[in-house]
Amino acid sequence: MSRSRILCVTDSLHSGSSQSQLVEIALFLCQIGYDVEFMVYKPDDSYEYVLKQQGIAVTRIAPCNLLQRFFRIRKFIRNGGFNLVIAFHRTPSFICELAGLPRRSWKLVVSERSSRRYKPHSFLEYLYAYFHIYADSIVCNTFSNCNLILQSNTRLDPDKVHVIYNCHDFSGWKQPYPLPTATAGNKLRMVIAANVSDITNLNVFIDAMLRLTPQERSVLHVEWYGCGSKKSCNSEVLENVNKEIQQKKIHLMASNLPYDLTEIIAESDIVGLFSYKEKLPRELCTAMAAGKPIISANVSDFPLLVEEGRGGFTCDAENPSSIADALRKMIRISSSQRHEMGRYNTQRARFLFCKEHTVQRYVVLFQKLLTM
C-alpha cells in the first residue's frame, strides 16, 4: 500500500510561530510514515535545513507577481499527486482553495491565524473568508478567531472549523520556576514584553500606573522589554513615562539588546500583557509554563487561558481604570496566592500547549480526512 503524500504550503520558512507549528507537524508526519513536502514563495529559509535533514523536500516558487504565483502553485498541486494539502496563513490558504476549483482529488486543510478583532470589513477580507467553503477543514489557533470566521461566513459548516492552540517545546521547563519572594527593596517585578505601538498600549498602561496610589506604585518594579524608543508615545504620555522612569517605577528596556526573555520571565514575579489586539503570543505561553501569575487584556482567548482569580487577572486594555484595578488586585493578594496562580498556570500550559498533545490533534484530523 502506497504512503499518503502530504504537501505543506506557506509563504516562507522564517522563524515565526506559525512556521514553527507547521514544521513541527510536518516532522511528526514524516516520523509516522507519511511522505511530506513543502512549498514556499518567499526567500527566508530559517527552517529549510531542519526539514531537509529529515528528507522533506522544499520547493520554492521563484519571485513573481500574485497571478503568476497562483498559476505556478496551482499547477504544482494539481500535477503532484498529493492526498492532502495543508496551507498556513491567509494568502497561501486562499491560493490553495482557488487551486482546487472546479474540483480536486485531494483533501485540503487551511489555517486561520489572524489577530483581527472584528469581522472583515474590506472586500479582500470577505473574499478570504468566503473561499473557506472550498476547504475540508479550517483550523484556528484561538476560539475568538474561530468565532470571527463563523460570523464572517454563515455558509461555513461549524463542524469543519477546529481550534488547536500553538504548540510549545517545554523540554526546558522540567519543573515550574519558583516565584521569587520579591525583587530588591521588597518590590514585585512585573515583566512586559511588547514593542511600543498603539496596539501594545504603553500610553494607556502609563495612565493606569498613575491612577495607583504612590504606595501601590512603590510595590511594583515594571520592566517593559522591546521598547527601543518612545517615539510612539504622545508628548503628554512621554512626560509621564520620563517621570515614572525617574521615580524607578518603569524601566524601558531597549529591543535591540540580546535579552533571553525565557529567563527574564522565569525570574519575574508577574507577567503583564496589555495589547488590545493579539493572537496567542509566545510570552503568554512561556509565562504560564514558567508558573507565573498573569495580568492580561481581555482580548483573544486570554480570558479563557488566564482564568480570573485562578491564573491571574484580566482587564479592559483600552480602559486605564480597569488596568489599574487589575494591578491593584495583584498587589493586594498574598505571595502564596500568587504562587498558587503560577502552579495552576503551569498545569494548564502543559495540557493546552504541549507539543505532543497539539501535534497529535492535527494528526487525528488529517487521518480522519484521508480515510473519508
mmCIF file of C-alpha atoms in Angstrom:
data_model
loop_
_atom_site.group_PDB
_atom_site.id
_atom_site.type_symbol
_atom_site.label_atom_id
_atom_site.label_comp_id
_atom_site.label_asym_id
_atom_site.label_seq_id
_atom_site.Cartn_x
_atom_site.Cartn_y
_atom_site.Cartn_z
ATOM 1 C CA MET A 1 0.000 0.000 0.000
ATOM 2 C CA SER A 2 1.493 3.360 -1.045
ATOM 3 C CA ARG A 3 2.086 6.016 1.573
ATOM 4 C CA SER A 4 -0.085 9.146 1.594
ATOM 5 C CA ARG A 5 1.603 12.227 0.144
ATOM 6 C CA ILE A 6 1.171 15.500 2.010
ATOM 7 C CA LEU A 7 2.082 18.998 0.801
ATOM 8 C CA CYS A 8 2.562 21.868 3.274
ATOM 9 C CA VAL A 9 2.132 25.326 1.731
ATOM 10 C CA THR A 10 3.092 28.574 3.455
ATOM 11 C CA ASP A 11 4.646 31.884 2.488
ATOM 12 C CA SER A 12 8.152 31.323 3.881
ATOM 13 C CA LEU A 13 10.243 29.302 6.306
ATOM 14 C CA HIS A 14 11.278 32.174 8.549
ATOM 15 C CA SER A 15 11.408 31.527 12.275
ATOM 16 C CA GLY A 16 7.902 32.703 13.150
ATOM 17 C CA SER A 17 5.438 30.966 15.428
ATOM 18 C CA SER A 18 3.139 29.863 12.576
ATOM 19 C CA GLN A 19 6.022 28.409 10.604
ATOM 20 C CA SER A 20 7.329 26.586 13.659
ATOM 21 C CA GLN A 21 3.898 24.966 14.114
ATOM 22 C CA LEU A 22 3.787 23.742 10.519
ATOM 23 C CA VAL A 23 7.373 22.469 10.685
ATOM 24 C CA GLU A 24 6.657 20.521 13.899
ATOM 25 C CA ILE A 25 3.563 18.979 12.299
ATOM 26 C CA ALA A 26 5.494 18.048 9.151
ATOM 27 C CA LEU A 27 8.353 16.458 11.107
ATOM 28 C CA PHE A 28 5.940 14.329 13.104
ATOM 29 C CA LEU A 29 4.005 13.277 9.993
ATOM 30 C CA CYS A 30 7.309 12.245 8.428
ATOM 31 C CA GLN A 31 8.238 10.209 11.516
ATOM 32 C CA ILE A 32 4.988 8.228 11.452
ATOM 33 C CA GLY A 33 5.311 7.281 7.787
ATOM 34 C CA TYR A 34 3.847 9.976 5.568
ATOM 35 C CA ASP A 35 5.647 11.452 2.540
ATOM 36 C CA VAL A 36 5.795 15.180 3.252
ATOM 37 C CA GLU A 37 6.877 18.098 1.047
ATOM 38 C CA PHE A 38 6.926 21.882 1.457
ATOM 39 C CA MET A 39 6.159 24.679 -0.969
ATOM 40 C CA VAL A 40 7.014 28.332 -0.209
ATOM 41 C CA TYR A 41 7.325 31.517 -2.271
ATOM 42 C CA LYS A 42 9.444 33.861 -0.122
ATOM 43 C CA PRO A 43 13.223 33.584 0.280
ATOM 44 C CA ASP A 44 13.633 33.216 4.063
ATOM 45 C CA ASP A 45 14.851 29.683 4.830
ATOM 46 C CA SER A 46 15.389 29.509 8.610
ATOM 47 C CA TYR A 47 13.733 26.070 8.847
ATOM 48 C CA GLU A 48 14.817 24.634 5.491
ATOM 49 C CA TYR A 49 17.898 22.890 6.889
ATOM 50 C CA VAL A 50 15.810 21.170 9.607
ATOM 51 C CA LEU A 51 13.326 19.893 7.027
ATOM 52 C CA LYS A 52 15.923 18.651 4.566
ATOM 53 C CA GLN A 53 17.736 16.807 7.371
ATOM 54 C CA GLN A 54 14.584 14.685 7.713
ATOM 55 C CA GLY A 55 14.285 14.127 3.981
ATOM 56 C CA ILE A 56 11.484 16.657 3.470
ATOM 57 C CA ALA A 57 11.808 18.345 0.068
ATOM 58 C CA VAL A 58 11.268 22.106 -0.157
ATOM 59 C CA THR A 59 10.079 23.673 -3.424
ATOM 60 C CA ARG A 60 10.418 27.448 -3.666
ATOM 61 C CA ILE A 61 8.442 29.409 -6.260
ATOM 62 C CA ALA A 62 10.659 31.993 -7.963
ATOM 63 C CA PRO A 63 9.752 35.664 -7.293
ATOM 64 C CA CYS A 64 6.787 36.703 -9.447
ATOM 65 C CA ASN A 65 3.537 38.631 -9.280
ATOM 66 C CA LEU A 66 0.455 37.281 -7.496
ATOM 67 C CA LEU A 67 -1.233 35.950 -10.633
ATOM 68 C CA GLN A 68 1.869 34.074 -11.789
ATOM 69 C CA ARG A 69 2.376 32.719 -8.285
ATOM 70 C CA PHE A 70 -1.179 31.394 -8.234
ATOM 71 C CA PHE A 71 -0.837 29.552 -11.555
ATOM 72 C CA ARG A 72 2.535 28.053 -10.599
ATOM 73 C CA ILE A 73 1.256 26.789 -7.236
ATOM 74 C CA ARG A 74 -1.956 25.526 -8.840
ATOM 75 C CA LYS A 75 -0.010 23.586 -11.477
ATOM 76 C CA PHE A 76 2.348 22.103 -8.878
ATOM 77 C CA ILE A 77 -0.511 20.926 -6.655
ATOM 78 C CA ARG A 78 -2.704 19.559 -9.428
ATOM 79 C CA ASN A 79 0.185 17.626 -11.002
ATOM 80 C CA GLY A 80 1.739 16.473 -7.724
ATOM 81 C CA GLY A 81 -0.458 13.501 -6.881
ATOM 82 C CA PHE A 82 -0.956 14.691 -3.297
ATOM 83 C CA ASN A 83 -3.518 13.175 -0.960
ATOM 84 C CA LEU A 84 -3.604 16.115 1.435
ATOM 85 C CA VAL A 85 -2.631 19.796 1.180
ATOM 86 C CA ILE A 86 -2.096 21.834 4.365
ATOM 87 C CA ALA A 87 -1.935 25.629 3.970
ATOM 88 C CA PHE A 88 -0.850 28.025 6.720
ATOM 89 C CA HIS A 89 -1.532 31.787 6.566
ATOM 90 C CA ARG A 90 -4.345 33.533 4.776
ATOM 91 C CA THR A 91 -2.850 34.164 1.318
ATOM 92 C CA PRO A 92 -1.442 30.617 0.889
ATOM 93 C CA SER A 93 -4.784 29.247 2.110
ATOM 94 C CA PHE A 94 -6.691 31.400 -0.394
ATOM 95 C CA ILE A 95 -4.401 30.285 -3.250
ATOM 96 C CA CYS A 96 -4.831 26.611 -2.333
ATOM 97 C CA GLU A 97 -8.606 26.976 -2.113
ATOM 98 C CA LEU A 98 -8.666 28.519 -5.593
ATOM 99 C CA ALA A 99 -6.286 25.853 -6.906
ATOM 100 C CA GLY A 100 -8.857 23.177 -6.102
ATOM 101 C CA LEU A 101 -11.508 24.664 -8.386
ATOM 102 C CA PRO A 102 -13.522 23.470 -10.203
ATOM 103 C CA ARG A 103 -12.868 20.128 -8.494
ATOM 104 C CA ARG A 104 -9.996 18.344 -6.784
ATOM 105 C CA SER A 105 -8.965 14.875 -5.741
ATOM 106 C CA TRP A 106 -7.025 15.851 -2.600
ATOM 107 C CA LYS A 107 -8.172 16.902 0.870
ATOM 108 C CA LEU A 108 -7.481 20.499 1.890
ATOM 109 C CA VAL A 109 -6.842 21.895 5.376
ATOM 110 C CA VAL A 110 -6.330 25.652 5.743
ATOM 111 C CA SER A 111 -5.284 27.619 8.788
ATOM 112 C CA GLU A 112 -6.620 30.927 10.102
ATOM 113 C CA ARG A 113 -4.088 32.608 12.391
ATOM 114 C CA SER A 114 -5.227 36.213 12.135
ATOM 115 C CA SER A 115 -5.208 38.677 15.035
ATOM 116 C CA ARG A 116 -8.260 40.602 13.800
ATOM 117 C CA ARG A 117 -10.608 41.971 16.441
ATOM 118 C CA TYR A 118 -13.682 42.291 14.285
ATOM 119 C CA LYS A 119 -15.395 40.756 11.284
ATOM 120 C CA PRO A 120 -13.884 41.501 7.833
ATOM 121 C CA HIS A 121 -14.523 44.994 6.528
ATOM 122 C CA SER A 122 -12.587 45.034 3.232
ATOM 123 C CA PHE A 123 -13.500 43.205 0.019
ATOM 124 C CA LEU A 124 -10.302 41.102 0.193
ATOM 125 C CA GLU A 125 -11.046 40.008 3.757
ATOM 126 C CA TYR A 126 -14.584 38.982 2.765
ATOM 127 C CA LEU A 127 -13.129 37.076 -0.178
ATOM 128 C CA TYR A 128 -10.665 35.219 2.056
ATOM 129 C CA ALA A 129 -13.464 34.276 4.463
ATOM 130 C CA TYR A 130 -15.881 33.262 1.695
ATOM 131 C CA PHE A 131 -13.491 30.862 -0.043
ATOM 132 C CA HIS A 132 -13.116 28.794 3.132
ATOM 133 C CA ILE A 133 -16.233 26.940 1.972
ATOM 134 C CA TYR A 134 -13.940 25.153 -0.516
ATOM 135 C CA ALA A 135 -11.678 23.702 2.225
ATOM 136 C CA ASP A 136 -12.354 20.419 4.011
ATOM 137 C CA SER A 137 -11.239 21.827 7.370
ATOM 138 C CA ILE A 138 -10.295 25.219 8.753
ATOM 139 C CA VAL A 139 -8.002 25.256 11.794
ATOM 140 C CA CYS A 140 -7.895 28.359 14.008
ATOM 141 C CA ASN A 141 -5.378 28.904 16.785
ATOM 142 C CA THR A 142 -7.848 30.665 19.105
ATOM 143 C CA PHE A 143 -11.544 30.275 19.896
ATOM 144 C CA SER A 144 -12.084 34.006 19.379
ATOM 145 C CA ASN A 145 -10.740 33.729 15.844
ATOM 146 C CA CYS A 146 -12.914 30.667 15.247
ATOM 147 C CA ASN A 147 -15.996 32.677 16.214
ATOM 148 C CA LEU A 148 -14.970 35.509 13.874
ATOM 149 C CA ILE A 149 -14.572 33.088 10.966
ATOM 150 C CA LEU A 150 -18.031 31.616 11.533
ATOM 151 C CA GLN A 151 -19.572 35.085 11.835
ATOM 152 C CA SER A 152 -17.780 36.214 8.662
ATOM 153 C CA ASN A 153 -19.165 33.383 6.539
ATOM 154 C CA THR A 154 -22.545 31.989 7.531
ATOM 155 C CA ARG A 155 -22.253 29.348 4.781
ATOM 156 C CA LEU A 156 -19.449 27.590 6.670
ATOM 157 C CA ASP A 157 -20.285 24.316 8.379
ATOM 158 C CA PRO A 158 -19.276 24.794 12.049
ATOM 159 C CA ASP A 159 -18.164 21.145 12.149
ATOM 160 C CA LYS A 160 -15.439 21.984 9.614
ATOM 161 C CA VAL A 161 -13.872 24.644 11.884
ATOM 162 C CA HIS A 162 -11.476 23.449 14.586
ATOM 163 C CA VAL A 163 -9.415 25.145 17.292
ATOM 164 C CA ILE A 164 -5.902 23.871 18.014
ATOM 165 C CA TYR A 165 -3.607 26.052 20.095
ATOM 166 C CA ASN A 166 0.004 26.647 19.083
ATOM 167 C CA CYS A 167 2.380 24.043 20.451
ATOM 168 C CA HIS A 168 5.457 24.872 22.512
ATOM 169 C CA ASP A 169 8.502 22.867 23.480
ATOM 170 C CA PHE A 170 8.541 22.565 27.263
ATOM 171 C CA SER A 171 11.626 20.367 27.439
ATOM 172 C CA GLY A 172 13.426 23.225 29.186
ATOM 173 C CA TRP A 173 10.683 23.533 31.789
ATOM 174 C CA LYS A 174 11.219 20.312 33.749
ATOM 175 C CA GLN A 175 9.771 21.948 36.850
ATOM 176 C CA PRO A 176 7.975 25.278 37.263
ATOM 177 C CA TYR A 177 10.333 28.066 38.233
ATOM 178 C CA PRO A 178 9.589 29.076 41.835
ATOM 179 C CA LEU A 179 8.265 32.560 42.353
ATOM 180 C CA PRO A 180 10.881 34.845 43.902
ATOM 181 C CA THR A 181 9.780 36.265 47.233
ATOM 182 C CA ALA A 182 10.298 39.774 45.804
ATOM 183 C CA THR A 183 12.862 41.864 43.996
ATOM 184 C CA ALA A 184 15.351 44.069 45.785
ATOM 185 C CA GLY A 185 13.632 46.588 48.004
ATOM 186 C CA ASN A 186 10.648 44.296 48.560
ATOM 187 C CA LYS A 187 9.100 45.121 45.169
ATOM 188 C CA LEU A 188 7.169 42.864 42.813
ATOM 189 C CA ARG A 189 8.950 42.570 39.492
ATOM 190 C CA MET A 190 6.491 42.686 36.589
ATOM 191 C CA VAL A 191 7.794 41.902 33.091
ATOM 192 C CA ILE A 192 6.045 43.116 29.922
ATOM 193 C CA ALA A 193 7.406 42.017 26.536
ATOM 194 C CA ALA A 194 5.956 44.123 23.714
ATOM 195 C CA ASN A 195 7.207 46.626 21.168
ATOM 196 C CA VAL A 196 5.974 50.167 21.647
ATOM 197 C CA SER A 197 2.993 50.830 19.371
ATOM 198 C CA ASP A 198 -0.616 51.947 19.561
ATOM 199 C CA ILE A 199 -1.598 48.267 19.807
ATOM 200 C CA THR A 200 0.668 47.402 22.748
ATOM 201 C CA ASN A 201 -0.755 50.197 24.866
ATOM 202 C CA LEU A 202 2.216 51.797 26.630
ATOM 203 C CA ASN A 203 0.272 55.075 26.751
ATOM 204 C CA VAL A 204 -2.743 53.520 28.476
ATOM 205 C CA PHE A 205 -0.546 51.454 30.802
ATOM 206 C CA ILE A 206 1.279 54.582 31.993
ATOM 207 C CA ASP A 207 -2.089 56.236 32.592
ATOM 208 C CA ALA A 208 -3.121 53.183 34.644
ATOM 209 C CA MET A 209 0.067 53.338 36.711
ATOM 210 C CA LEU A 210 -0.608 56.987 37.524
ATOM 211 C CA ARG A 211 -4.063 56.027 38.834
ATOM 212 C CA LEU A 212 -2.490 53.871 41.547
ATOM 213 C CA THR A 213 -1.663 55.480 44.848
ATOM 214 C CA PRO A 214 2.013 56.293 45.480
ATOM 215 C CA GLN A 215 2.105 53.452 47.998
ATOM 216 C CA GLU A 216 0.660 50.984 45.455
ATOM 217 C CA ARG A 217 3.115 52.111 42.785
ATOM 218 C CA SER A 218 6.001 51.735 45.190
ATOM 219 C CA VAL A 219 5.320 47.991 45.389
ATOM 220 C CA LEU A 220 5.812 47.474 41.635
ATOM 221 C CA HIS A 221 9.035 47.323 39.658
ATOM 222 C CA VAL A 222 7.998 47.222 35.981
ATOM 223 C CA GLU A 223 10.343 46.193 33.166
ATOM 224 C CA TRP A 224 8.979 46.741 29.641
ATOM 225 C CA TYR A 225 11.111 44.800 27.138
ATOM 226 C CA GLY A 226 11.071 45.657 23.454
ATOM 227 C CA CYS A 227 10.552 49.393 23.720
ATOM 228 C CA GLY A 228 13.582 50.542 21.754
ATOM 229 C CA SER A 229 12.478 54.177 21.605
ATOM 230 C CA LYS A 230 9.470 56.050 22.930
ATOM 231 C CA LYS A 231 8.581 57.603 19.550
ATOM 232 C CA SER A 232 5.072 56.070 19.594
ATOM 233 C CA CYS A 233 4.105 57.988 22.728
ATOM 234 C CA ASN A 234 2.479 61.409 22.592
ATOM 235 C CA SER A 235 4.168 64.303 24.370
ATOM 236 C CA GLU A 236 1.974 64.198 27.482
ATOM 237 C CA VAL A 237 2.479 60.463 27.970
ATOM 238 C CA LEU A 238 6.190 60.806 27.184
ATOM 239 C CA GLU A 239 6.439 63.282 30.048
ATOM 240 C CA ASN A 240 4.671 60.776 32.331
ATOM 241 C CA VAL A 241 6.956 57.978 31.134
ATOM 242 C CA ASN A 242 10.005 60.054 31.960
ATOM 243 C CA LYS A 243 8.523 60.882 35.354
ATOM 244 C CA GLU A 244 7.908 57.215 36.096
ATOM 245 C CA ILE A 245 11.417 56.294 34.944
ATOM 246 C CA GLN A 246 12.921 58.923 37.209
ATOM 247 C CA GLN A 247 10.917 57.509 40.103
ATOM 248 C CA LYS A 248 12.191 53.991 39.233
ATOM 249 C CA LYS A 249 8.694 52.564 38.672
ATOM 250 C CA ILE A 250 9.045 51.612 34.994
ATOM 251 C CA HIS A 251 12.195 50.551 33.151
ATOM 252 C CA LEU A 252 12.002 50.666 29.360
ATOM 253 C CA MET A 253 14.410 48.045 28.054
ATOM 254 C CA ALA A 254 15.758 48.557 24.514
ATOM 255 C CA SER A 255 14.592 45.958 21.992
ATOM 256 C CA ASN A 256 17.966 45.557 20.265
ATOM 257 C CA LEU A 257 19.761 44.030 23.246
ATOM 258 C CA PRO A 258 20.334 40.243 23.464
ATOM 259 C CA TYR A 259 17.773 39.524 26.173
ATOM 260 C CA ASP A 260 16.744 35.960 26.954
ATOM 261 C CA LEU A 261 13.056 36.563 27.615
ATOM 262 C CA THR A 262 12.567 32.999 28.788
ATOM 263 C CA GLU A 263 14.993 33.566 31.649
ATOM 264 C CA ILE A 264 13.682 37.073 32.324
ATOM 265 C CA ILE A 265 10.119 35.762 32.608
ATOM 266 C CA ALA A 266 11.350 32.896 34.781
ATOM 267 C CA GLU A 267 12.912 35.350 37.230
ATOM 268 C CA SER A 268 9.897 37.666 37.390
ATOM 269 C CA ASP A 269 7.065 37.794 39.907
ATOM 270 C CA ILE A 270 4.290 38.762 37.479
ATOM 271 C CA VAL A 271 3.914 38.877 33.691
ATOM 272 C CA GLY A 272 1.775 41.550 32.031
ATOM 273 C CA LEU A 273 0.177 41.581 28.553
ATOM 274 C CA PHE A 274 -1.806 44.723 27.776
ATOM 275 C CA SER A 275 -2.175 44.805 23.980
ATOM 276 C CA TYR A 276 -5.714 45.414 22.760
ATOM 277 C CA LYS A 277 -5.145 43.253 19.656
ATOM 278 C CA GLU A 278 -3.401 39.892 19.954
ATOM 279 C CA LYS A 279 -3.271 36.347 18.654
ATOM 280 C CA LEU A 280 -1.751 33.948 21.171
ATOM 281 C CA PRO A 281 1.714 35.345 21.967
ATOM 282 C CA ARG A 282 4.591 33.094 22.918
ATOM 283 C CA GLU A 283 5.176 35.248 26.022
ATOM 284 C CA LEU A 284 1.792 34.241 27.455
ATOM 285 C CA CYS A 285 2.514 30.542 26.950
ATOM 286 C CA THR A 286 6.028 30.942 28.392
ATOM 287 C CA ALA A 287 4.674 32.761 31.447
ATOM 288 C CA MET A 288 2.120 30.022 32.074
ATOM 289 C CA ALA A 289 4.711 27.272 31.641
ATOM 290 C CA ALA A 290 7.093 29.085 33.984
ATOM 291 C CA GLY A 291 4.454 29.216 36.699
ATOM 292 C CA LYS A 292 3.824 32.956 36.753
ATOM 293 C CA PRO A 293 0.628 34.794 37.682
ATOM 294 C CA ILE A 294 -0.512 36.955 34.770
ATOM 295 C CA ILE A 295 -2.302 40.258 34.279
ATOM 296 C CA SER A 296 -3.675 40.375 30.740
ATOM 297 C CA ALA A 297 -6.033 42.244 28.487
ATOM 298 C CA ASN A 298 -9.368 40.526 27.883
ATOM 299 C CA VAL A 299 -8.683 40.004 24.157
ATOM 300 C CA SER A 300 -8.367 36.891 22.008
ATOM 301 C CA ASP A 301 -8.504 33.779 24.236
ATOM 302 C CA PHE A 302 -6.767 35.476 27.168
ATOM 303 C CA PRO A 303 -9.864 35.317 29.438
ATOM 304 C CA LEU A 304 -10.115 31.565 28.773
ATOM 305 C CA LEU A 305 -6.420 30.976 29.488
ATOM 306 C CA VAL A 306 -5.844 33.466 32.305
ATOM 307 C CA GLU A 307 -8.825 32.456 34.401
ATOM 308 C CA GLU A 308 -9.911 35.368 36.552
ATOM 309 C CA GLY A 309 -8.703 34.865 40.109
ATOM 310 C CA ARG A 310 -7.154 31.447 39.340
ATOM 311 C CA GLY A 311 -4.322 32.184 36.909
ATOM 312 C CA GLY A 312 -4.252 35.933 37.308
ATOM 313 C CA PHE A 313 -6.463 38.890 36.461
ATOM 314 C CA THR A 314 -7.828 40.302 33.208
ATOM 315 C CA CYS A 315 -8.671 43.871 32.277
ATOM 316 C CA ASP A 316 -10.005 46.085 29.506
ATOM 317 C CA ALA A 317 -6.877 47.099 27.580
ATOM 318 C CA GLU A 318 -8.404 50.397 26.468
ATOM 319 C CA ASN A 319 -9.534 51.399 29.957
ATOM 320 C CA PRO A 320 -6.742 52.636 32.272
ATOM 321 C CA SER A 321 -9.010 52.318 35.324
ATOM 322 C CA SER A 322 -9.580 48.647 34.511
ATOM 323 C CA ILE A 323 -5.829 48.033 34.170
ATOM 324 C CA ALA A 324 -5.214 49.877 37.456
ATOM 325 C CA ASP A 325 -7.831 47.700 39.187
ATOM 326 C CA ALA A 326 -6.126 44.511 37.921
ATOM 327 C CA LEU A 327 -2.737 45.781 39.098
ATOM 328 C CA ARG A 328 -4.245 46.639 42.466
ATOM 329 C CA LYS A 329 -5.751 43.154 42.856
ATOM 330 C CA MET A 330 -2.397 41.513 42.116
ATOM 331 C CA ILE A 331 -0.599 43.771 44.593
ATOM 332 C CA ARG A 332 -3.054 43.075 47.391
ATOM 333 C CA ILE A 333 -3.115 39.272 47.298
ATOM 334 C CA SER A 334 -0.543 37.302 49.270
ATOM 335 C CA SER A 335 2.634 35.786 47.839
ATOM 336 C CA SER A 336 1.210 32.312 48.499
ATOM 337 C CA GLN A 337 -1.869 33.182 46.420
ATOM 338 C CA ARG A 338 0.370 34.356 43.568
ATOM 339 C CA HIS A 339 2.329 31.137 43.878
ATOM 340 C CA GLU A 340 -0.874 29.080 43.593
ATOM 341 C CA MET A 341 -1.840 31.064 40.498
ATOM 342 C CA GLY A 342 1.515 30.189 38.980
ATOM 343 C CA ARG A 343 1.116 26.484 39.757
ATOM 344 C CA TYR A 344 -2.334 26.492 38.183
ATOM 345 C CA ASN A 345 -0.996 28.187 35.027
ATOM 346 C CA THR A 346 1.773 25.584 34.693
ATOM 347 C CA GLN A 347 -0.729 22.728 34.793
ATOM 348 C CA ARG A 348 -2.893 24.455 32.175
ATOM 349 C CA ALA A 349 0.067 25.164 29.903
ATOM 350 C CA ARG A 350 1.272 21.575 29.915
ATOM 351 C CA PHE A 351 -2.187 20.375 28.931
ATOM 352 C CA LEU A 352 -3.009 23.037 26.323
ATOM 353 C CA PHE A 353 0.320 23.771 24.638
ATOM 354 C CA CYS A 354 2.496 20.670 24.914
ATOM 355 C CA LYS A 355 3.878 19.695 21.512
ATOM 356 C CA GLU A 356 2.833 16.040 21.664
ATOM 357 C CA HIS A 357 -0.773 16.873 22.525
ATOM 358 C CA THR A 358 -1.088 19.620 19.892
ATOM 359 C CA VAL A 359 0.559 17.746 17.021
ATOM 360 C CA GLN A 360 -1.480 14.635 17.787
ATOM 361 C CA ARG A 361 -4.683 16.639 17.398
ATOM 362 C CA TYR A 362 -3.579 17.694 13.920
ATOM 363 C CA VAL A 363 -2.656 14.114 13.023
ATOM 364 C CA VAL A 364 -6.068 12.797 14.147
ATOM 365 C CA LEU A 365 -7.749 15.434 11.966
ATOM 366 C CA PHE A 366 -5.579 14.594 8.935
ATOM 367 C CA GLN A 367 -6.067 10.852 9.306
ATOM 368 C CA LYS A 368 -9.827 11.297 9.531
ATOM 369 C CA LEU A 369 -9.862 13.326 6.302
ATOM 370 C CA LEU A 370 -7.609 10.864 4.471
ATOM 371 C CA THR A 371 -9.943 7.983 5.220
ATOM 372 C CA MET A 372 -13.116 9.811 4.129
#
